[in-house]
């Protein structure tokens, strides 16, 4: 997007050995997107040739690399390079970055570190004592052959519900340790026929129509989780019916039926989770884990189940945003101090006291539904609008007004309080103190509208 807008001097630092972020790192069996592909792509790079309604990981990774290649930006990306700190130099109106490959200077800093990039390892006693291979879903060990093995999976979130059905046919036994169940809805995934792909190619309007219909559905879901919660009753009825249709054992039904509101945790899309749980080599364990032992996992009821391989499907550290990167803005103020109570940013993009800095997919830009690709694209549109303001004013420094940022934050917190995410469940949005630095509490159209231009008075421009 920067290149398309005429900004040529761009350097991208990527600590991984390839671009792709989560799609590069999450290679666990069954990894796929749960947003239909026609919405999970850049508006300026439509792909009529997705193999399925919900593309698998390798295909999304290939798409992202293809977009970078076809827009001729691969040579801007310095892979395998860690940025450890970024410091604003007020005199020179520049950012100085310390990287594993040396110092780099820039006029403008854009962070794009993701919200789901740092795997969370739970503080379960004895975890380090496990004798066999133990790894997180986002760091899948493909060198470990799980065929015929006893596998323990901890967690029943979006990653687990993809991994377990994918490995169940090949392993001897899979024990799934559930702390609290989540609601699910039918995924209704299907492959696109060669004919449909050709139609999408020949008539791009068809793909745009499909994209618009997916977007409309996601907006409906966003409305249900935020302002029109009565709509959730419909989703809940569908979800309950599916549990009853797939599972006859009353004990298993009870275990998988959540007691919290649908949408409080991210709703999971799946067609094979419940059928998999009924297989003879699968056990859903809902007793609390007491400890991991060298040979397996012991639950609080005293039962120890043996395991050869341990998989942590335990999610991510989602409240750091740019962590462990250390950022110091004007007056050497550290971003971690600015965010001591909770990470906050105007439109998720800019922080007072941190001039010429923008955060993509920053605080409060995640939706309970919707496509992160859309969010990033809207955010980047805002960054480009800000850069254009800088040029128009012949300025060298742009900083969001603290007053404007605080007013936005008050509006945001008020709206968040009424959402389903605060209705009492564990999810990766709300922390122990009730702060929610992740979610956008309005429709996605509102995010696009609010980010597409620079509001008069929102930013101060200086030479
Ligand atoms: P997650 O949704 O945060 O789930 C983590 C799971 O681990 C939960 O079941 C949690 O239980 C459990 N857990 C955490 N700590 C535990 C502990 N100490 N003891 C026992 N269980 C523990 O993580 P995720 O499944 O990796 O998904 C994270 C997000 O990534 C998703 O919400 C989604 O946005 C994204 N994702 C997307 C896709 C996709 O299809 N596009 C696929 C995977 C992930 P509780 O529920 O009780 O907290």
Short mmCIF file of C-alpha atoms and ligand atoms in Angstrom, two decimals:
data_model
loop_
_atom_site.label_atom_id
_atom_site.label_comp_id
_atom_site.label_asym_id
_atom_site.label_seq_id
_atom_site.Cartn_x
_atom_site.Cartn_y
_atom_site.Cartn_z
CA UNK A 1 0.00 0.00 0.00
CA UNK A 2 2.86 2.39 0.78
CA UNK A 3 4.48 1.64 -2.53
CA UNK A 4 1.22 2.07 -4.38
CA UNK A 5 0.86 5.47 -2.66
CA UNK A 6 4.31 6.49 -3.92
CA UNK A 7 6.42 5.88 -0.79
CA UNK A 8 9.47 4.05 -2.02
CA UNK A 9 11.89 4.20 0.86
CA UNK A 10 10.37 1.50 3.00
CA UNK A 11 12.19 -1.15 5.04
CA UNK A 12 10.31 -4.01 6.63
CA UNK A 13 11.87 -5.92 9.52
CA UNK A 14 10.66 -9.46 10.11
CA UNK A 15 12.07 -11.72 12.81
CA UNK A 16 10.80 -14.87 11.09
CA UNK A 17 12.71 -16.38 8.22
CA UNK A 18 9.82 -15.68 5.83
CA UNK A 19 7.06 -13.10 5.62
CA UNK A 20 3.53 -14.17 6.60
CA UNK A 21 3.40 -13.71 10.39
CA UNK A 22 0.86 -16.07 11.94
CA UNK A 23 0.40 -17.83 8.63
CA UNK A 24 4.10 -18.59 8.50
CA UNK A 25 4.34 -19.75 12.12
CA UNK A 26 1.10 -21.72 12.53
CA UNK A 27 1.68 -24.85 10.49
CA UNK A 28 -0.12 -27.30 12.79
CA UNK A 29 -2.17 -30.05 11.10
CA UNK A 30 -5.58 -28.69 10.10
CA UNK A 31 -4.54 -25.01 10.23
CA UNK A 32 -6.91 -22.99 8.10
CA UNK A 33 -8.68 -19.67 8.19
CA UNK A 34 -12.10 -19.33 9.77
CA UNK A 35 -12.98 -16.28 7.69
CA UNK A 36 -14.08 -16.96 4.09
CA UNK A 37 -11.17 -16.41 1.73
CA UNK A 38 -12.88 -13.78 -0.40
CA UNK A 39 -12.87 -11.49 2.63
CA UNK A 40 -9.50 -12.70 3.89
CA UNK A 41 -7.57 -11.05 1.08
CA UNK A 42 -6.50 -7.53 0.19
CA UNK A 43 -9.07 -5.52 -1.75
CA UNK A 44 -6.31 -4.57 -4.21
CA UNK A 45 -5.19 -8.18 -4.73
CA UNK A 46 -8.27 -10.34 -5.25
CA UNK A 47 -7.59 -14.02 -5.72
CA UNK A 48 -10.20 -15.84 -7.81
CA UNK A 49 -8.36 -19.14 -7.42
CA UNK A 50 -8.75 -19.99 -3.72
CA UNK A 51 -9.19 -23.75 -3.55
CA UNK A 52 -11.88 -23.63 -0.86
CA UNK A 53 -14.32 -21.35 0.88
CA UNK A 54 -11.91 -21.31 3.86
CA UNK A 55 -8.34 -21.47 2.64
CA UNK A 56 -5.83 -23.69 4.42
CA UNK A 57 -2.66 -22.23 5.96
CA UNK A 58 -0.21 -23.11 3.16
CA UNK A 59 -2.43 -21.47 0.57
CA UNK A 60 -2.75 -18.24 2.57
CA UNK A 61 1.02 -18.18 3.08
CA UNK A 62 1.52 -18.64 -0.67
CA UNK A 63 -1.01 -15.86 -1.36
CA UNK A 64 0.79 -13.42 0.95
CA UNK A 65 4.13 -14.21 -0.66
CA UNK A 66 2.58 -13.85 -4.09
CA UNK A 67 1.16 -10.41 -3.24
CA UNK A 68 4.62 -9.30 -2.04
CA UNK A 69 6.24 -10.68 -5.19
CA UNK A 70 3.74 -9.25 -7.65
CA UNK A 71 3.94 -5.82 -5.99
CA UNK A 72 7.71 -6.06 -6.13
CA UNK A 73 8.35 -5.46 -2.44
CA UNK A 74 10.17 -8.66 -1.46
CA UNK A 75 13.52 -6.87 -1.58
CA UNK A 76 12.29 -4.39 1.08
CA UNK A 77 11.81 -7.15 3.63
CA UNK A 78 14.69 -8.01 5.94
CA UNK A 79 13.75 -11.41 7.26
CA UNK A 80 15.51 -13.03 10.21
CA UNK A 81 15.99 -9.57 11.73
CA UNK A 82 14.82 -8.75 15.23
CA UNK A 83 14.03 -5.17 16.20
CA UNK A 84 14.83 -4.85 19.89
CA UNK A 85 14.17 -1.16 20.52
CA UNK A 86 12.99 2.03 18.85
CA UNK A 87 13.81 5.50 20.20
CA UNK A 88 12.43 8.87 19.06
CA UNK A 89 15.07 11.54 18.52
CA UNK A 90 13.29 14.87 19.00
CA UNK A 91 16.11 16.98 17.61
CA UNK A 92 16.39 15.06 14.39
CA UNK A 93 12.71 14.12 14.22
CA UNK A 94 13.59 10.54 13.50
CA UNK A 95 13.27 7.07 14.94
CA UNK A 96 16.40 5.07 15.72
CA UNK A 97 15.90 1.32 15.68
CA UNK A 98 18.27 -1.19 17.23
CA UNK A 99 18.06 -4.39 15.24
CA UNK A 100 19.92 -7.67 15.30
CA UNK A 101 21.51 -6.47 12.05
CA UNK A 102 22.55 -3.06 13.37
CA UNK A 103 21.09 0.42 13.72
CA UNK A 104 18.44 1.74 11.34
CA UNK A 105 16.93 5.22 11.13
CA UNK A 106 13.52 6.19 9.83
CA UNK A 107 11.25 9.24 9.67
CA UNK A 108 8.16 7.19 10.41
CA UNK A 109 7.73 3.97 12.38
CA UNK A 110 4.86 1.58 11.68
CA UNK A 111 4.56 -1.46 13.93
CA UNK A 112 2.77 -4.52 12.57
CA UNK A 113 3.55 -7.06 15.29
CA UNK A 114 0.12 -8.70 15.44
CA UNK A 115 -2.00 -9.59 18.47
CA UNK A 116 -1.46 -13.36 18.20
CA UNK A 117 2.26 -13.63 17.61
CA UNK A 118 3.65 -14.53 21.04
CA UNK A 119 2.68 -18.08 22.12
CA UNK A 120 1.35 -18.32 25.69
CA UNK A 121 2.83 -21.09 27.79
CA UNK A 122 0.54 -21.71 30.78
CA UNK A 123 2.01 -21.87 34.30
CA UNK A 124 1.07 -25.53 34.80
CA UNK A 125 3.18 -27.26 37.46
CA UNK A 126 5.64 -29.80 36.10
CA UNK A 127 5.41 -28.67 32.47
CA UNK A 128 9.19 -28.73 32.09
CA UNK A 129 9.39 -32.23 33.54
CA UNK A 130 7.54 -33.88 30.62
CA UNK A 131 9.85 -36.50 29.13
CA UNK A 132 8.56 -36.51 25.56
CA UNK A 133 8.30 -33.76 22.96
CA UNK A 134 6.15 -30.82 24.11
CA UNK A 135 5.35 -27.90 21.85
CA UNK A 136 2.88 -25.09 21.18
CA UNK A 137 0.50 -25.24 18.20
CA UNK A 138 2.20 -22.13 16.78
CA UNK A 139 5.58 -23.94 16.86
CA UNK A 140 4.49 -27.34 15.56
CA UNK A 141 7.36 -29.89 15.57
CA UNK A 142 7.06 -31.53 12.14
CA UNK A 143 10.12 -33.62 13.00
CA UNK A 144 8.06 -35.45 15.64
CA UNK A 145 6.13 -38.37 14.15
CA UNK A 146 2.85 -38.63 16.05
CA UNK A 147 1.61 -41.68 14.15
CA UNK A 148 0.41 -44.31 16.63
CA UNK A 149 1.36 -42.12 19.61
CA UNK A 150 -0.63 -41.04 22.67
CA UNK A 151 -1.06 -37.29 22.37
CA UNK A 152 -2.27 -34.88 25.06
CA UNK A 153 -3.70 -31.57 23.83
CA UNK A 154 -4.23 -28.77 26.35
CA UNK A 155 -6.87 -26.21 25.35
CA UNK A 156 -10.08 -26.25 23.34
CA UNK A 157 -9.91 -22.92 21.48
CA UNK A 158 -9.80 -22.16 17.74
CA UNK A 159 -6.41 -23.86 17.28
CA UNK A 160 -7.34 -27.04 19.21
CA UNK A 161 -10.59 -27.57 17.32
CA UNK A 162 -8.58 -27.65 14.09
CA UNK A 163 -5.65 -29.76 15.34
CA UNK A 164 -7.58 -32.52 17.11
CA UNK A 165 -9.81 -33.59 14.16
CA UNK A 166 -6.73 -33.46 11.88
CA UNK A 167 -4.55 -35.75 14.02
CA UNK A 168 -7.22 -38.09 15.44
CA UNK A 169 -7.15 -40.58 12.53
CA UNK A 170 -3.38 -41.13 12.80
CA UNK A 171 -2.70 -41.19 16.54
CA UNK A 172 -3.36 -44.07 18.95
CA UNK A 173 -5.08 -41.85 21.51
CA UNK A 174 -5.72 -38.15 21.93
CA UNK A 175 -6.70 -36.74 25.33
CA UNK A 176 -8.07 -33.22 25.08
CA UNK A 177 -7.83 -31.17 28.28
CA UNK A 178 -10.62 -28.62 28.42
CA UNK A 179 -10.78 -25.82 30.97
CA UNK A 180 -14.01 -24.29 29.69
CA UNK A 181 -15.90 -25.12 26.48
CA UNK A 182 -16.64 -22.63 23.71
CA UNK A 183 -19.67 -22.28 21.47
CA UNK A 184 -19.38 -23.37 17.84
CA UNK A 185 -21.24 -22.73 14.61
CA UNK A 186 -21.25 -24.72 11.36
CA UNK A 187 -18.31 -23.83 9.12
CA UNK A 188 -19.92 -25.13 5.94
CA UNK A 189 -16.58 -25.26 4.17
CA UNK A 190 -16.46 -26.54 0.59
CA UNK A 191 -13.98 -26.69 -2.29
CA UNK A 192 -14.46 -24.28 -5.20
CA UNK A 193 -14.95 -26.15 -8.46
CA UNK A 194 -12.73 -25.32 -11.43
CA UNK A 195 -15.83 -23.79 -13.01
CA UNK A 196 -16.46 -21.44 -10.07
CA UNK A 197 -12.82 -20.32 -10.12
CA UNK A 198 -13.07 -19.58 -13.83
CA UNK A 199 -16.28 -17.64 -13.25
CA UNK A 200 -14.61 -15.59 -10.50
CA UNK A 201 -11.73 -14.94 -12.91
CA UNK A 202 -13.91 -13.92 -15.83
CA UNK A 203 -16.47 -11.95 -13.84
CA UNK A 204 -14.66 -10.25 -10.93
CA UNK A 205 -17.97 -8.72 -9.93
CA UNK A 206 -19.05 -12.17 -8.70
CA UNK A 207 -16.14 -12.30 -6.32
CA UNK A 208 -16.87 -8.77 -5.15
CA UNK A 209 -20.49 -9.75 -4.53
CA UNK A 210 -19.42 -12.77 -2.52
CA UNK A 211 -16.98 -10.60 -0.56
CA UNK A 212 -19.78 -8.11 0.16
CA UNK A 213 -22.14 -10.85 1.35
CA UNK A 214 -19.50 -12.31 3.69
CA UNK A 215 -18.78 -8.81 4.99
CA UNK A 216 -22.51 -8.24 5.61
CA UNK A 217 -22.73 -11.48 7.60
CA UNK A 218 -19.68 -10.55 9.67
CA UNK A 219 -21.24 -7.15 10.37
CA UNK A 220 -24.39 -8.91 11.58
CA UNK A 221 -22.26 -10.99 13.95
CA UNK A 222 -20.45 -7.84 15.12
CA UNK A 223 -23.82 -6.16 15.78
CA UNK A 224 -24.93 -9.22 17.77
CA UNK A 225 -21.86 -9.09 20.00
CA UNK A 226 -21.97 -5.38 20.62
CA UNK A 227 -25.23 -3.40 20.43
CA UNK A 228 -27.89 -5.96 19.48
CA UNK A 229 -27.16 -8.84 21.79
CA UNK A 230 -30.66 -10.28 21.45
CA UNK A 231 -29.45 -11.55 18.03
CA UNK A 232 -27.12 -13.93 19.85
CA UNK A 233 -30.12 -16.05 20.84
CA UNK A 234 -30.35 -17.23 17.22
CA UNK A 235 -26.67 -18.23 17.15
CA UNK A 236 -27.03 -19.98 20.50
CA UNK A 237 -30.04 -22.01 19.32
CA UNK A 238 -28.12 -23.18 16.24
CA UNK A 239 -25.11 -24.11 18.34
CA UNK A 240 -27.14 -26.07 20.91
CA UNK A 241 -28.95 -27.97 18.21
CA UNK A 242 -25.63 -29.02 16.67
CA UNK A 243 -24.34 -30.37 19.97
CA UNK A 244 -27.50 -32.39 20.43
CA UNK A 245 -27.38 -33.71 16.87
CA UNK A 246 -23.71 -34.72 16.99
CA UNK A 247 -23.47 -36.12 20.52
CA UNK A 248 -25.80 -38.67 22.09
CA UNK A 249 -23.83 -39.35 25.29
CA UNK A 250 -25.40 -37.03 27.91
CA UNK A 251 -22.14 -36.75 29.88
CA UNK A 252 -20.17 -35.61 26.82
CA UNK A 253 -22.99 -33.24 25.85
CA UNK A 254 -22.84 -31.67 29.29
CA UNK A 255 -19.06 -31.28 29.08
CA UNK A 256 -19.09 -29.50 25.71
CA UNK A 257 -22.05 -27.23 26.41
CA UNK A 258 -20.84 -23.83 27.60
CA UNK A 259 -22.58 -22.07 30.45
CA UNK A 260 -21.42 -18.62 29.36
CA UNK A 261 -22.94 -16.47 26.64
CA UNK A 262 -22.29 -17.28 23.01
CA UNK A 263 -19.79 -14.79 21.56
CA UNK A 264 -18.08 -14.09 24.92
CA UNK A 265 -15.26 -16.36 23.78
CA UNK A 266 -14.60 -16.21 20.06
CA UNK A 267 -17.26 -18.37 18.35
CA UNK A 268 -15.54 -21.31 16.70
CA UNK A 269 -16.49 -22.46 13.22
CA UNK A 270 -16.20 -26.20 12.76
CA UNK A 271 -17.96 -29.16 11.23
CA UNK A 272 -15.80 -31.91 12.69
CA UNK A 273 -15.11 -31.01 16.33
CA UNK A 274 -18.07 -32.79 17.98
CA UNK A 275 -17.96 -35.88 15.70
CA UNK A 276 -14.24 -36.19 16.52
CA UNK A 277 -14.91 -36.08 20.27
CA UNK A 278 -17.14 -39.16 19.92
CA UNK A 279 -14.35 -41.30 18.37
CA UNK A 280 -13.13 -44.22 20.49
CA UNK A 281 -9.53 -42.93 20.59
CA UNK A 282 -10.51 -39.46 21.85
CA UNK A 283 -11.21 -38.45 25.44
CA UNK A 284 -12.37 -35.01 26.46
CA UNK A 285 -11.02 -34.43 29.95
CA UNK A 286 -12.76 -31.64 31.83
CA UNK A 287 -11.22 -32.26 35.25
CA UNK A 288 -8.71 -29.55 36.11
CA UNK A 289 -5.06 -30.31 35.43
CA UNK A 290 -3.10 -30.73 38.66
CA UNK A 291 0.31 -31.24 37.10
CA UNK A 292 2.25 -32.46 34.13
CA UNK A 293 4.38 -35.47 35.02
CA UNK A 294 7.30 -36.94 33.05
CA UNK A 295 4.91 -39.58 31.69
CA UNK A 296 1.69 -37.64 31.15
CA UNK A 297 -0.86 -35.42 32.85
CA UNK A 298 -2.42 -35.82 36.28
CA UNK A 299 -5.81 -34.19 36.89
CA UNK A 300 -7.11 -33.00 40.25
CA UNK A 301 -9.20 -36.15 40.70
CA UNK A 302 -5.88 -38.02 40.94
CA UNK A 303 -6.04 -39.77 37.54
CA UNK A 304 -2.83 -39.74 35.51
CA UNK A 305 -3.22 -40.25 31.78
CA UNK A 306 -0.04 -41.27 29.96
CA UNK A 307 1.13 -39.28 26.94
CA UNK A 308 4.02 -39.55 24.46
CA UNK A 309 3.59 -36.05 23.02
CA UNK A 310 2.21 -32.89 24.63
CA UNK A 311 0.61 -30.17 22.51
CA UNK A 312 -0.11 -26.75 24.01
CA UNK A 313 -3.10 -25.25 22.21
CA UNK A 314 -3.14 -22.57 24.87
CA UNK A 315 -3.29 -19.40 22.79
CA UNK A 316 -1.18 -16.26 22.83
CA UNK A 317 0.03 -13.40 25.01
CA UNK A 318 -2.35 -10.90 23.47
CA UNK A 319 -1.94 -7.75 25.55
CA UNK A 320 1.63 -6.77 24.68
CA UNK A 321 1.03 -5.62 21.08
CA UNK A 322 4.62 -4.64 20.33
CA UNK A 323 6.29 -6.62 23.15
CA UNK A 324 9.12 -7.48 23.58
CA UNK A 325 10.11 -4.52 21.40
CA UNK A 326 10.91 -1.52 23.64
CA UNK A 327 9.69 1.80 22.35
CA UNK A 328 10.63 5.21 23.79
CA UNK A 329 8.84 8.30 22.47
CA UNK A 330 9.11 12.06 23.12
CA UNK A 331 11.00 12.84 26.33
CA UNK A 332 12.23 9.23 26.35
CA UNK A 333 8.83 8.13 27.74
CA UNK A 334 8.47 4.39 27.37
CA UNK A 335 5.41 2.93 25.70
CA UNK A 336 5.18 0.33 28.48
CA UNK A 337 4.83 3.21 31.00
CA UNK A 338 2.23 4.98 28.86
CA UNK A 339 0.37 1.64 28.78
CA UNK A 340 0.96 0.73 32.44
CA UNK A 341 -2.78 0.49 33.13
CA UNK A 342 -3.89 -0.83 29.74
CA UNK A 343 -2.65 -0.46 26.15
CA UNK A 344 -4.64 2.24 24.39
CA UNK A 345 -4.31 4.07 21.10
CA UNK A 346 -6.42 6.50 19.10
CA UNK A 347 -8.28 4.30 16.59
CA UNK A 348 -5.80 1.62 17.63
CA UNK A 349 -3.24 3.49 15.54
CA UNK A 350 -1.55 6.32 17.35
CA UNK A 351 -0.46 7.18 20.86
CA UNK A 352 0.05 10.70 22.27
CA UNK A 353 3.73 11.35 23.01
CA UNK A 354 4.84 8.95 20.27
CA UNK A 355 5.18 11.14 17.18
CA UNK A 356 5.51 9.69 13.69
CA UNK A 357 4.52 6.26 15.01
CA UNK A 358 1.55 4.15 13.97
CA UNK A 359 0.42 0.71 15.13
CA UNK A 360 -1.26 -1.65 12.70
CA UNK A 361 -3.80 -4.06 14.30
CA UNK A 362 -3.05 -2.14 17.48
CA UNK A 363 -5.11 -1.87 20.68
CA UNK A 364 -8.87 -2.36 20.30
CA UNK A 365 -8.87 -3.17 16.62
CA UNK A 366 -9.82 -6.84 16.86
CA UNK A 367 -13.37 -7.92 16.12
CA UNK A 368 -15.30 -10.83 17.49
CA UNK A 369 -15.84 -11.54 13.81
CA UNK A 370 -14.45 -9.93 10.67
CA UNK A 371 -11.22 -10.13 8.74
CA UNK A 372 -7.94 -8.90 10.22
CA UNK A 373 -6.75 -8.28 6.65
CA UNK A 374 -9.54 -5.71 6.32
CA UNK A 375 -8.51 -4.07 9.57
CA UNK A 376 -4.89 -3.83 8.53
CA UNK A 377 -5.85 -2.37 5.18
CA UNK A 378 -8.05 0.28 6.81
CA UNK A 379 -5.29 1.09 9.32
CA UNK A 380 -2.74 1.43 6.56
CA UNK A 381 -5.11 3.80 4.73
CA UNK A 382 -5.02 6.00 7.84
CA UNK A 383 -1.22 5.91 7.95
CA UNK A 384 -1.06 7.00 4.31
CA UNK A 385 -3.57 9.81 4.97
CA UNK A 386 -1.33 10.96 7.86
CA UNK A 387 1.78 10.88 5.65
CA UNK A 388 -0.06 12.95 3.07
CA UNK A 389 -0.96 15.48 5.78
CA UNK A 390 2.72 15.70 6.69
CA UNK A 391 3.66 16.42 3.11
CA UNK A 392 0.84 18.89 2.56
CA UNK A 393 1.89 20.87 5.63
CA UNK A 394 5.56 20.51 4.73
CA UNK A 395 6.00 19.21 8.29
CA UNK A 396 8.34 16.62 9.79
CA UNK A 397 6.44 15.62 12.89
CA UNK A 398 2.90 14.38 13.41
CA UNK A 399 1.43 13.50 16.80
CA UNK A 400 -2.08 12.66 17.88
CA UNK A 401 -3.65 15.15 20.27
CA UNK A 402 -3.85 13.79 23.83
CA UNK A 403 -7.26 15.39 24.28
CA UNK A 404 -8.63 13.72 21.15
CA UNK A 405 -7.08 10.37 22.07
CA UNK A 406 -8.53 10.50 25.57
CA UNK A 407 -11.99 11.44 24.32
CA UNK A 408 -11.84 8.50 21.89
CA UNK A 409 -10.75 6.19 24.71
CA UNK A 410 -13.68 7.24 26.93
CA UNK A 411 -16.11 6.61 24.08
CA UNK A 412 -14.48 3.23 23.42
CA UNK A 413 -14.55 2.04 27.07
CA UNK A 414 -18.22 3.00 27.41
CA UNK A 415 -19.12 1.04 24.30
CA UNK A 416 -16.99 -1.96 25.34
CA UNK A 417 -18.75 -2.24 28.69
CA UNK A 418 -21.98 -3.26 26.98
CA UNK A 419 -20.50 -5.97 24.77
CA UNK A 420 -20.80 -9.72 25.17
CA UNK A 421 -17.02 -10.03 25.72
CA UNK A 422 -17.52 -8.61 29.23
CA UNK A 423 -20.39 -10.95 30.09
CA UNK A 424 -18.23 -13.23 32.26
CA UNK A 425 -16.07 -15.91 30.67
CA UNK A 426 -12.37 -16.44 30.06
CA UNK A 427 -11.28 -15.10 26.68
CA UNK A 428 -8.10 -13.59 25.31
CA UNK A 429 -9.54 -10.08 25.23
CA UNK A 430 -10.33 -9.23 28.85
CA UNK A 431 -7.57 -9.31 31.48
CA UNK A 432 -7.83 -10.13 35.21
CA UNK A 433 -8.65 -6.47 35.97
CA UNK A 434 -11.48 -6.30 33.47
CA UNK A 435 -9.48 -4.24 30.98
CA UNK A 436 -10.03 -5.10 27.33
CA UNK A 437 -7.21 -3.82 25.12
CA UNK A 438 -8.16 -5.96 22.12
CA UNK A 439 -11.72 -5.49 20.94
CA UNK A 440 -13.36 -2.92 18.67
CA UNK A 441 -16.87 -2.43 20.06
CA UNK A 442 -18.56 -1.15 16.91
CA UNK A 443 -19.23 -2.30 13.38
CA UNK A 444 -16.42 -2.75 10.93
CA UNK A 445 -17.91 -0.14 8.62
CA UNK A 446 -17.38 2.29 11.50
CA UNK A 447 -13.68 1.37 11.69
CA UNK A 448 -13.26 1.96 7.97
CA UNK A 449 -15.15 5.23 8.10
CA UNK A 450 -13.29 6.58 11.12
CA UNK A 451 -9.83 5.63 9.85
CA UNK A 452 -10.13 6.68 6.22
CA UNK A 453 -9.31 10.32 6.80
CA UNK A 454 -7.58 12.50 9.33
CA UNK A 455 -10.11 14.37 11.46
CA UNK A 456 -9.34 18.10 11.67
CA UNK A 457 -7.61 18.76 14.98
CA UNK A 458 -6.85 15.10 15.69
CA UNK A 459 -3.14 15.46 14.98
CA UNK A 460 -0.64 18.24 15.55
CA UNK A 461 1.82 18.87 12.73
CA UNK A 462 5.22 20.50 13.33
CA UNK A 463 8.29 21.28 11.32
P1 LIG B 1 -7.41 -19.44 22.60
O1 LIG B 1 -8.65 -19.27 21.84
O2 LIG B 1 -6.96 -18.36 23.50
O3 LIG B 1 -7.55 -20.80 23.39
C1 LIG B 1 -6.64 -21.21 24.36
C2 LIG B 1 -7.17 -22.46 25.02
O4 LIG B 1 -6.24 -22.87 25.99
C3 LIG B 1 -8.50 -22.23 25.74
O5 LIG B 1 -9.30 -23.36 25.60
C4 LIG B 1 -8.05 -22.02 27.19
O6 LIG B 1 -9.05 -22.34 28.14
C5 LIG B 1 -6.91 -23.00 27.25
N1 LIG B 1 -5.96 -22.69 28.31
C6 LIG B 1 -5.22 -21.56 28.45
N2 LIG B 1 -4.49 -21.64 29.56
C7 LIG B 1 -4.77 -22.82 30.15
C8 LIG B 1 -4.36 -23.46 31.33
N3 LIG B 1 -3.48 -22.89 32.16
N4 LIG B 1 -4.89 -24.68 31.63
C9 LIG B 1 -5.78 -25.26 30.81
N5 LIG B 1 -6.22 -24.70 29.68
C10 LIG B 1 -5.73 -23.50 29.36
O7 LIG B 1 -6.15 -19.74 21.65
P2 LIG B 1 -6.15 -20.29 20.17
O8 LIG B 1 -7.02 -21.48 20.06
O9 LIG B 1 -4.74 -20.43 19.76
O10 LIG B 1 -6.83 -19.15 19.36
C11 LIG B 1 -6.46 -17.78 19.57
C12 LIG B 1 -7.06 -16.93 18.51
O11 LIG B 1 -6.32 -17.14 17.33
C13 LIG B 1 -8.48 -17.24 18.12
O12 LIG B 1 -9.45 -16.66 18.95
C14 LIG B 1 -8.54 -16.69 16.73
O13 LIG B 1 -8.73 -15.29 16.76
C15 LIG B 1 -7.16 -17.02 16.23
N6 LIG B 1 -7.17 -18.28 15.50
C16 LIG B 1 -7.76 -18.25 14.29
C17 LIG B 1 -7.80 -19.39 13.55
C18 LIG B 1 -8.44 -19.31 12.23
O14 LIG B 1 -9.09 -20.21 11.84
N7 LIG B 1 -8.30 -18.21 11.50
C19 LIG B 1 -7.28 -20.57 14.02
C20 LIG B 1 -6.66 -20.56 15.25
C21 LIG B 1 -6.61 -19.41 15.98
P3 LIG B 1 -10.18 -21.26 28.56
O15 LIG B 1 -11.11 -21.15 27.39
O16 LIG B 1 -10.82 -21.81 29.75
O17 LIG B 1 -9.46 -19.97 28.80
#
